[in-house]
Amino acid sequence: MEKLLNMLGYYKRKKKKEYKPIRYIQSDEPIDIGEKLKKLMIEGNKWAREREKEDYELVGMFFTIVLLIEHKLVNLLKVIDDDIENKMLGAKIDVFKDFLKIYTPEEDEDIEEYRKLIQPLNEIKKVRNSLAHDVTKPRFEYRELTQTDSYVKKRRPDMYDKFKDCEDDRGKCLGLLATFGFVLSFEIAKLRVGIEH
């Protein structure tokens, strides 16, 4: 009966999560936990200690740019979604896609120009997620930003020329991301001009 009701969508029993049992250390003698406690406390800190100052600067600037991009998206999208500020970047990008589906462009406005922002946004989100969820990844590389590179190269070749030959991969990454952030700010501002806030 449960299967039939499930198929019809009337009844759903939540599956209980199955976890492995916790196995506790068994010993008749007292255990000296001092050394083990220290070892467990510092586990994973090695990656943070091995990072260079430049890695922290790159990641810090990257997240600053990402936060500015999210802020620009929030300023636009709160006209259609009251809860947009509480959403993750991926969900904000999805709402942006939905916004573009319902947005009525002006006569001389090309909606495709706004849609071209989506691929670089998704690529930046992917890099953001990899940095935010993997402590072992101290930096990202320019080759991870191919969609963003292609977009900026076509959209603002003048600005692209300023950083394209930079020998320092970090500088090149930041030049690309800052340029994309600038272009996105301009495009979002264009969308907001004719909308009541």
PDB file of C-alpha atoms in Angstrom:
ATOM      1  CA  MET A   1       0.000   0.000   0.000  1.00  0.00           C
ATOM      2  CA  GLU A   2       2.855   2.369   0.920  1.00  0.00           C
ATOM      3  CA  LYS A   3       4.465   1.906  -2.527  1.00  0.00           C
ATOM      4  CA  LEU A   4       1.168   2.682  -4.272  1.00  0.00           C
ATOM      5  CA  LEU A   5       0.624   5.816  -2.192  1.00  0.00           C
ATOM      6  CA  ASN A   6       4.236   6.835  -2.838  1.00  0.00           C
ATOM      7  CA  MET A   7       3.743   6.477  -6.594  1.00  0.00           C
ATOM      8  CA  LEU A   8       0.638   8.665  -6.429  1.00  0.00           C
ATOM      9  CA  GLY A   9       2.516  11.243  -4.362  1.00  0.00           C
ATOM     10  CA  TYR A  10       0.264  11.028  -1.307  1.00  0.00           C
ATOM     11  CA  TYR A  11       2.601   9.412   1.148  1.00  0.00           C
ATOM     12  CA  LYS A  12       6.286   9.720   1.648  1.00  0.00           C
ATOM     13  CA  ARG A  13       8.045   8.122   4.553  1.00  0.00           C
ATOM     14  CA  LYS A  14      11.304   9.825   5.281  1.00  0.00           C
ATOM     15  CA  LYS A  15      14.136   7.402   5.034  1.00  0.00           C
ATOM     16  CA  LYS A  16      16.122   7.177   8.207  1.00  0.00           C
ATOM     17  CA  LYS A  17      19.765   7.947   7.590  1.00  0.00           C
ATOM     18  CA  GLU A  18      22.059   5.031   8.185  1.00  0.00           C
ATOM     19  CA  TYR A  19      25.394   5.751   9.812  1.00  0.00           C
ATOM     20  CA  LYS A  20      28.188   3.464  10.789  1.00  0.00           C
ATOM     21  CA  PRO A  21      28.327   2.892  14.535  1.00  0.00           C
ATOM     22  CA  ILE A  22      30.844   4.853  16.566  1.00  0.00           C
ATOM     23  CA  ARG A  23      33.573   2.536  17.796  1.00  0.00           C
ATOM     24  CA  TYR A  24      35.106   3.588  21.088  1.00  0.00           C
ATOM     25  CA  ILE A  25      38.596   2.692  22.268  1.00  0.00           C
ATOM     26  CA  GLN A  26      38.423  -0.010  24.878  1.00  0.00           C
ATOM     27  CA  SER A  27      41.230  -0.276  27.438  1.00  0.00           C
ATOM     28  CA  ASP A  28      41.552  -1.599  30.979  1.00  0.00           C
ATOM     29  CA  GLU A  29      44.414   0.808  31.684  1.00  0.00           C
ATOM     30  CA  PRO A  30      44.221   4.632  31.712  1.00  0.00           C
ATOM     31  CA  ILE A  31      45.158   6.153  28.359  1.00  0.00           C
ATOM     32  CA  ASP A  32      47.478   9.190  28.117  1.00  0.00           C
ATOM     33  CA  ILE A  33      45.560  11.350  25.667  1.00  0.00           C
ATOM     34  CA  GLY A  34      47.921  14.360  25.717  1.00  0.00           C
ATOM     35  CA  GLU A  35      49.965  13.542  22.604  1.00  0.00           C
ATOM     36  CA  LYS A  36      46.990  12.137  20.722  1.00  0.00           C
ATOM     37  CA  LEU A  37      44.926  15.233  21.578  1.00  0.00           C
ATOM     38  CA  LYS A  38      47.669  17.559  20.248  1.00  0.00           C
ATOM     39  CA  LYS A  39      48.019  15.494  17.082  1.00  0.00           C
ATOM     40  CA  LEU A  40      44.285  15.570  16.421  1.00  0.00           C
ATOM     41  CA  MET A  41      44.089  19.312  17.121  1.00  0.00           C
ATOM     42  CA  ILE A  42      46.716  20.243  14.527  1.00  0.00           C
ATOM     43  CA  GLU A  43      45.519  17.729  11.929  1.00  0.00           C
ATOM     44  CA  GLY A  44      44.889  19.618   8.703  1.00  0.00           C
ATOM     45  CA  ASN A  45      46.739  22.775   9.740  1.00  0.00           C
ATOM     46  CA  LYS A  46      49.692  21.812   7.546  1.00  0.00           C
ATOM     47  CA  TRP A  47      48.016  23.179   4.414  1.00  0.00           C
ATOM     48  CA  ALA A  48      47.353  26.541   6.031  1.00  0.00           C
ATOM     49  CA  ARG A  49      50.975  26.819   7.216  1.00  0.00           C
ATOM     50  CA  GLU A  50      52.325  25.995   3.762  1.00  0.00           C
ATOM     51  CA  ARG A  51      50.398  28.765   2.052  1.00  0.00           C
ATOM     52  CA  GLU A  52      52.339  31.809   0.985  1.00  0.00           C
ATOM     53  CA  LYS A  53      51.363  35.414   1.597  1.00  0.00           C
ATOM     54  CA  GLU A  54      50.524  35.754  -2.108  1.00  0.00           C
ATOM     55  CA  ASP A  55      48.104  32.801  -1.880  1.00  0.00           C
ATOM     56  CA  TYR A  56      46.177  34.520   0.906  1.00  0.00           C
ATOM     57  CA  GLU A  57      46.149  37.780  -1.025  1.00  0.00           C
ATOM     58  CA  LEU A  58      44.852  36.089  -4.180  1.00  0.00           C
ATOM     59  CA  VAL A  59      42.132  34.180  -2.350  1.00  0.00           C
ATOM     60  CA  GLY A  60      41.157  37.259  -0.335  1.00  0.00           C
ATOM     61  CA  MET A  61      40.873  39.431  -3.423  1.00  0.00           C
ATOM     62  CA  PHE A  62      39.022  36.661  -5.259  1.00  0.00           C
ATOM     63  CA  PHE A  63      36.411  36.368  -2.502  1.00  0.00           C
ATOM     64  CA  THR A  64      36.094  40.161  -2.339  1.00  0.00           C
ATOM     65  CA  ILE A  65      35.298  40.246  -6.061  1.00  0.00           C
ATOM     66  CA  VAL A  66      32.848  37.340  -5.682  1.00  0.00           C
ATOM     67  CA  LEU A  67      31.092  39.131  -2.799  1.00  0.00           C
ATOM     68  CA  LEU A  68      30.809  42.290  -4.899  1.00  0.00           C
ATOM     69  CA  ILE A  69      29.350  40.246  -7.771  1.00  0.00           C
ATOM     70  CA  GLU A  70      26.829  38.675  -5.378  1.00  0.00           C
ATOM     71  CA  HIS A  71      25.960  42.120  -4.007  1.00  0.00           C
ATOM     72  CA  LYS A  72      25.287  43.425  -7.527  1.00  0.00           C
ATOM     73  CA  LEU A  73      23.076  40.412  -8.266  1.00  0.00           C
ATOM     74  CA  VAL A  74      21.170  40.876  -4.994  1.00  0.00           C
ATOM     75  CA  ASN A  75      20.531  44.551  -5.760  1.00  0.00           C
ATOM     76  CA  LEU A  76      18.933  43.549  -9.059  1.00  0.00           C
ATOM     77  CA  LEU A  77      17.134  40.366  -8.060  1.00  0.00           C
ATOM     78  CA  LYS A  78      15.464  41.573  -4.858  1.00  0.00           C
ATOM     79  CA  VAL A  79      12.776  43.113  -7.092  1.00  0.00           C
ATOM     80  CA  ILE A  80      11.545  39.572  -7.881  1.00  0.00           C
ATOM     81  CA  ASP A  81      12.761  37.556  -4.877  1.00  0.00           C
ATOM     82  CA  ASP A  82      12.488  38.840  -1.303  1.00  0.00           C
ATOM     83  CA  ASP A  83      14.681  36.002  -0.035  1.00  0.00           C
ATOM     84  CA  ILE A  84      17.547  36.487  -2.533  1.00  0.00           C
ATOM     85  CA  GLU A  85      20.061  37.673   0.080  1.00  0.00           C
ATOM     86  CA  ASN A  86      19.835  34.359   1.945  1.00  0.00           C
ATOM     87  CA  LYS A  87      20.555  32.238  -1.120  1.00  0.00           C
ATOM     88  CA  MET A  88      23.887  30.760  -2.119  1.00  0.00           C
ATOM     89  CA  LEU A  89      25.690  32.038  -5.224  1.00  0.00           C
ATOM     90  CA  GLY A  90      24.447  29.160  -7.401  1.00  0.00           C
ATOM     91  CA  ALA A  91      20.843  29.862  -6.426  1.00  0.00           C
ATOM     92  CA  LYS A  92      21.361  33.573  -7.132  1.00  0.00           C
ATOM     93  CA  ILE A  93      22.619  32.704 -10.608  1.00  0.00           C
ATOM     94  CA  ASP A  94      19.518  30.533 -11.133  1.00  0.00           C
ATOM     95  CA  VAL A  95      17.268  33.442 -10.081  1.00  0.00           C
ATOM     96  CA  PHE A  96      19.215  35.684 -12.482  1.00  0.00           C
ATOM     97  CA  LYS A  97      18.412  33.215 -15.299  1.00  0.00           C
ATOM     98  CA  ASP A  98      14.740  33.315 -14.288  1.00  0.00           C
ATOM     99  CA  PHE A  99      14.875  37.116 -14.143  1.00  0.00           C
ATOM    100  CA  LEU A 100      16.133  37.218 -17.735  1.00  0.00           C
ATOM    101  CA  LYS A 101      13.232  34.979 -18.809  1.00  0.00           C
ATOM    102  CA  ILE A 102      10.635  37.399 -17.446  1.00  0.00           C
ATOM    103  CA  TYR A 103      12.481  40.668 -18.154  1.00  0.00           C
ATOM    104  CA  THR A 104      11.074  42.714 -21.023  1.00  0.00           C
ATOM    105  CA  PRO A 105      13.971  44.441 -22.801  1.00  0.00           C
ATOM    106  CA  GLU A 106      13.775  47.913 -24.279  1.00  0.00           C
ATOM    107  CA  GLU A 107      13.504  48.205 -28.060  1.00  0.00           C
ATOM    108  CA  ASP A 108      17.253  48.671 -28.602  1.00  0.00           C
ATOM    109  CA  GLU A 109      18.288  46.309 -25.788  1.00  0.00           C
ATOM    110  CA  ASP A 110      19.700  42.847 -26.574  1.00  0.00           C
ATOM    111  CA  ILE A 111      18.795  40.288 -23.890  1.00  0.00           C
ATOM    112  CA  GLU A 112      21.565  37.989 -25.179  1.00  0.00           C
ATOM    113  CA  GLU A 113      24.183  40.395 -23.824  1.00  0.00           C
ATOM    114  CA  TYR A 114      22.896  39.681 -20.324  1.00  0.00           C
ATOM    115  CA  ARG A 115      22.661  35.925 -20.923  1.00  0.00           C
ATOM    116  CA  LYS A 116      26.353  35.867 -21.859  1.00  0.00           C
ATOM    117  CA  LEU A 117      27.151  36.666 -18.217  1.00  0.00           C
ATOM    118  CA  ILE A 118      25.834  33.292 -17.050  1.00  0.00           C
ATOM    119  CA  GLN A 119      28.714  31.046 -18.210  1.00  0.00           C
ATOM    120  CA  PRO A 120      31.429  33.163 -16.564  1.00  0.00           C
ATOM    121  CA  LEU A 121      29.286  33.445 -13.427  1.00  0.00           C
ATOM    122  CA  ASN A 122      28.966  29.653 -13.253  1.00  0.00           C
ATOM    123  CA  GLU A 123      32.694  29.258 -13.795  1.00  0.00           C
ATOM    124  CA  ILE A 124      33.496  31.729 -11.013  1.00  0.00           C
ATOM    125  CA  LYS A 125      31.003  29.897  -8.770  1.00  0.00           C
ATOM    126  CA  LYS A 126      32.836  26.630  -9.476  1.00  0.00           C
ATOM    127  CA  VAL A 127      36.205  28.151  -8.482  1.00  0.00           C
ATOM    128  CA  ARG A 128      34.581  29.753  -5.436  1.00  0.00           C
ATOM    129  CA  ASN A 129      33.140  26.412  -4.329  1.00  0.00           C
ATOM    130  CA  SER A 130      36.434  24.590  -4.787  1.00  0.00           C
ATOM    131  CA  LEU A 131      38.277  27.173  -2.663  1.00  0.00           C
ATOM    132  CA  ALA A 132      35.561  27.339  -0.022  1.00  0.00           C
ATOM    133  CA  HIS A 133      35.132  23.590   0.417  1.00  0.00           C
ATOM    134  CA  ASP A 134      38.665  22.236   0.067  1.00  0.00           C
ATOM    135  CA  VAL A 135      41.217  23.365   2.654  1.00  0.00           C
ATOM    136  CA  THR A 136      44.000  21.666   0.672  1.00  0.00           C
ATOM    137  CA  LYS A 137      43.499  23.987  -2.318  1.00  0.00           C
ATOM    138  CA  PRO A 138      45.508  27.148  -1.571  1.00  0.00           C
ATOM    139  CA  ARG A 139      44.928  28.918  -4.872  1.00  0.00           C
ATOM    140  CA  PHE A 140      43.348  28.698  -8.285  1.00  0.00           C
ATOM    141  CA  GLU A 141      44.905  29.093 -11.698  1.00  0.00           C
ATOM    142  CA  TYR A 142      44.122  31.175 -14.746  1.00  0.00           C
ATOM    143  CA  ARG A 143      43.332  28.089 -16.799  1.00  0.00           C
ATOM    144  CA  GLU A 144      40.304  27.499 -14.552  1.00  0.00           C
ATOM    145  CA  LEU A 145      38.723  30.689 -15.915  1.00  0.00           C
ATOM    146  CA  THR A 146      38.470  29.940 -19.651  1.00  0.00           C
ATOM    147  CA  GLN A 147      34.839  31.083 -20.027  1.00  0.00           C
ATOM    148  CA  THR A 148      35.539  34.278 -18.127  1.00  0.00           C
ATOM    149  CA  ASP A 149      38.654  34.864 -20.236  1.00  0.00           C
ATOM    150  CA  SER A 150      36.699  34.384 -23.462  1.00  0.00           C
ATOM    151  CA  TYR A 151      33.911  36.698 -22.310  1.00  0.00           C
ATOM    152  CA  VAL A 152      36.230  39.519 -21.208  1.00  0.00           C
ATOM    153  CA  LYS A 153      38.403  39.165 -24.324  1.00  0.00           C
ATOM    154  CA  LYS A 154      35.358  39.671 -26.586  1.00  0.00           C
ATOM    155  CA  ARG A 155      33.572  42.222 -24.450  1.00  0.00           C
ATOM    156  CA  ARG A 156      36.439  44.468 -23.346  1.00  0.00           C
ATOM    157  CA  PRO A 157      39.537  43.796 -25.487  1.00  0.00           C
ATOM    158  CA  ASP A 158      40.972  47.163 -24.383  1.00  0.00           C
ATOM    159  CA  MET A 159      40.971  46.116 -20.733  1.00  0.00           C
ATOM    160  CA  TYR A 160      41.964  42.540 -21.590  1.00  0.00           C
ATOM    161  CA  ASP A 161      45.131  43.841 -23.267  1.00  0.00           C
ATOM    162  CA  LYS A 162      46.206  45.424 -19.969  1.00  0.00           C
ATOM    163  CA  PHE A 163      46.672  42.073 -18.181  1.00  0.00           C
ATOM    164  CA  LYS A 164      46.807  39.355 -20.870  1.00  0.00           C
ATOM    165  CA  ASP A 165      50.622  39.305 -21.056  1.00  0.00           C
ATOM    166  CA  CYS A 166      51.159  39.426 -17.302  1.00  0.00           C
ATOM    167  CA  GLU A 167      53.765  36.804 -16.382  1.00  0.00           C
ATOM    168  CA  ASP A 168      52.407  36.416 -12.864  1.00  0.00           C
ATOM    169  CA  ASP A 169      49.428  34.040 -12.968  1.00  0.00           C
ATOM    170  CA  ARG A 170      47.983  35.647  -9.825  1.00  0.00           C
ATOM    171  CA  GLY A 171      48.059  39.107 -11.346  1.00  0.00           C
ATOM    172  CA  LYS A 172      46.500  37.805 -14.533  1.00  0.00           C
ATOM    173  CA  CYS A 173      43.708  36.098 -12.552  1.00  0.00           C
ATOM    174  CA  LEU A 174      42.954  39.244 -10.581  1.00  0.00           C
ATOM    175  CA  GLY A 175      43.043  41.430 -13.697  1.00  0.00           C
ATOM    176  CA  LEU A 176      40.567  39.116 -15.402  1.00  0.00           C
ATOM    177  CA  LEU A 177      38.224  38.885 -12.407  1.00  0.00           C
ATOM    178  CA  ALA A 178      38.310  42.622 -11.710  1.00  0.00           C
ATOM    179  CA  THR A 179      37.525  43.334 -15.363  1.00  0.00           C
ATOM    180  CA  PHE A 180      34.658  40.840 -15.357  1.00  0.00           C
ATOM    181  CA  GLY A 181      33.340  42.391 -12.138  1.00  0.00           C
ATOM    182  CA  PHE A 182      33.456  45.830 -13.760  1.00  0.00           C
ATOM    183  CA  VAL A 183      31.583  44.631 -16.871  1.00  0.00           C
ATOM    184  CA  LEU A 184      29.008  42.765 -14.765  1.00  0.00           C
ATOM    185  CA  SER A 185      28.456  45.908 -12.656  1.00  0.00           C
ATOM    186  CA  PHE A 186      27.777  47.887 -15.821  1.00  0.00           C
ATOM    187  CA  GLU A 187      25.356  45.286 -17.213  1.00  0.00           C
ATOM    188  CA  ILE A 188      23.477  44.931 -13.924  1.00  0.00           C
ATOM    189  CA  ALA A 189      23.217  48.727 -13.640  1.00  0.00           C
ATOM    190  CA  LYS A 190      21.756  48.858 -17.179  1.00  0.00           C
ATOM    191  CA  LEU A 191      19.129  46.305 -16.159  1.00  0.00           C
ATOM    192  CA  ARG A 192      18.268  48.241 -13.006  1.00  0.00           C
ATOM    193  CA  VAL A 193      17.859  51.639 -14.678  1.00  0.00           C
ATOM    194  CA  GLY A 194      14.286  51.067 -15.852  1.00  0.00           C
ATOM    195  CA  ILE A 195      13.091  49.018 -12.864  1.00  0.00           C
ATOM    196  CA  GLU A 196      11.351  50.411  -9.796  1.00  0.00           C
ATOM    197  CA  HIS A 197      13.191  49.631  -6.565  1.00  0.00           C
TER     198      HIS A 197
END
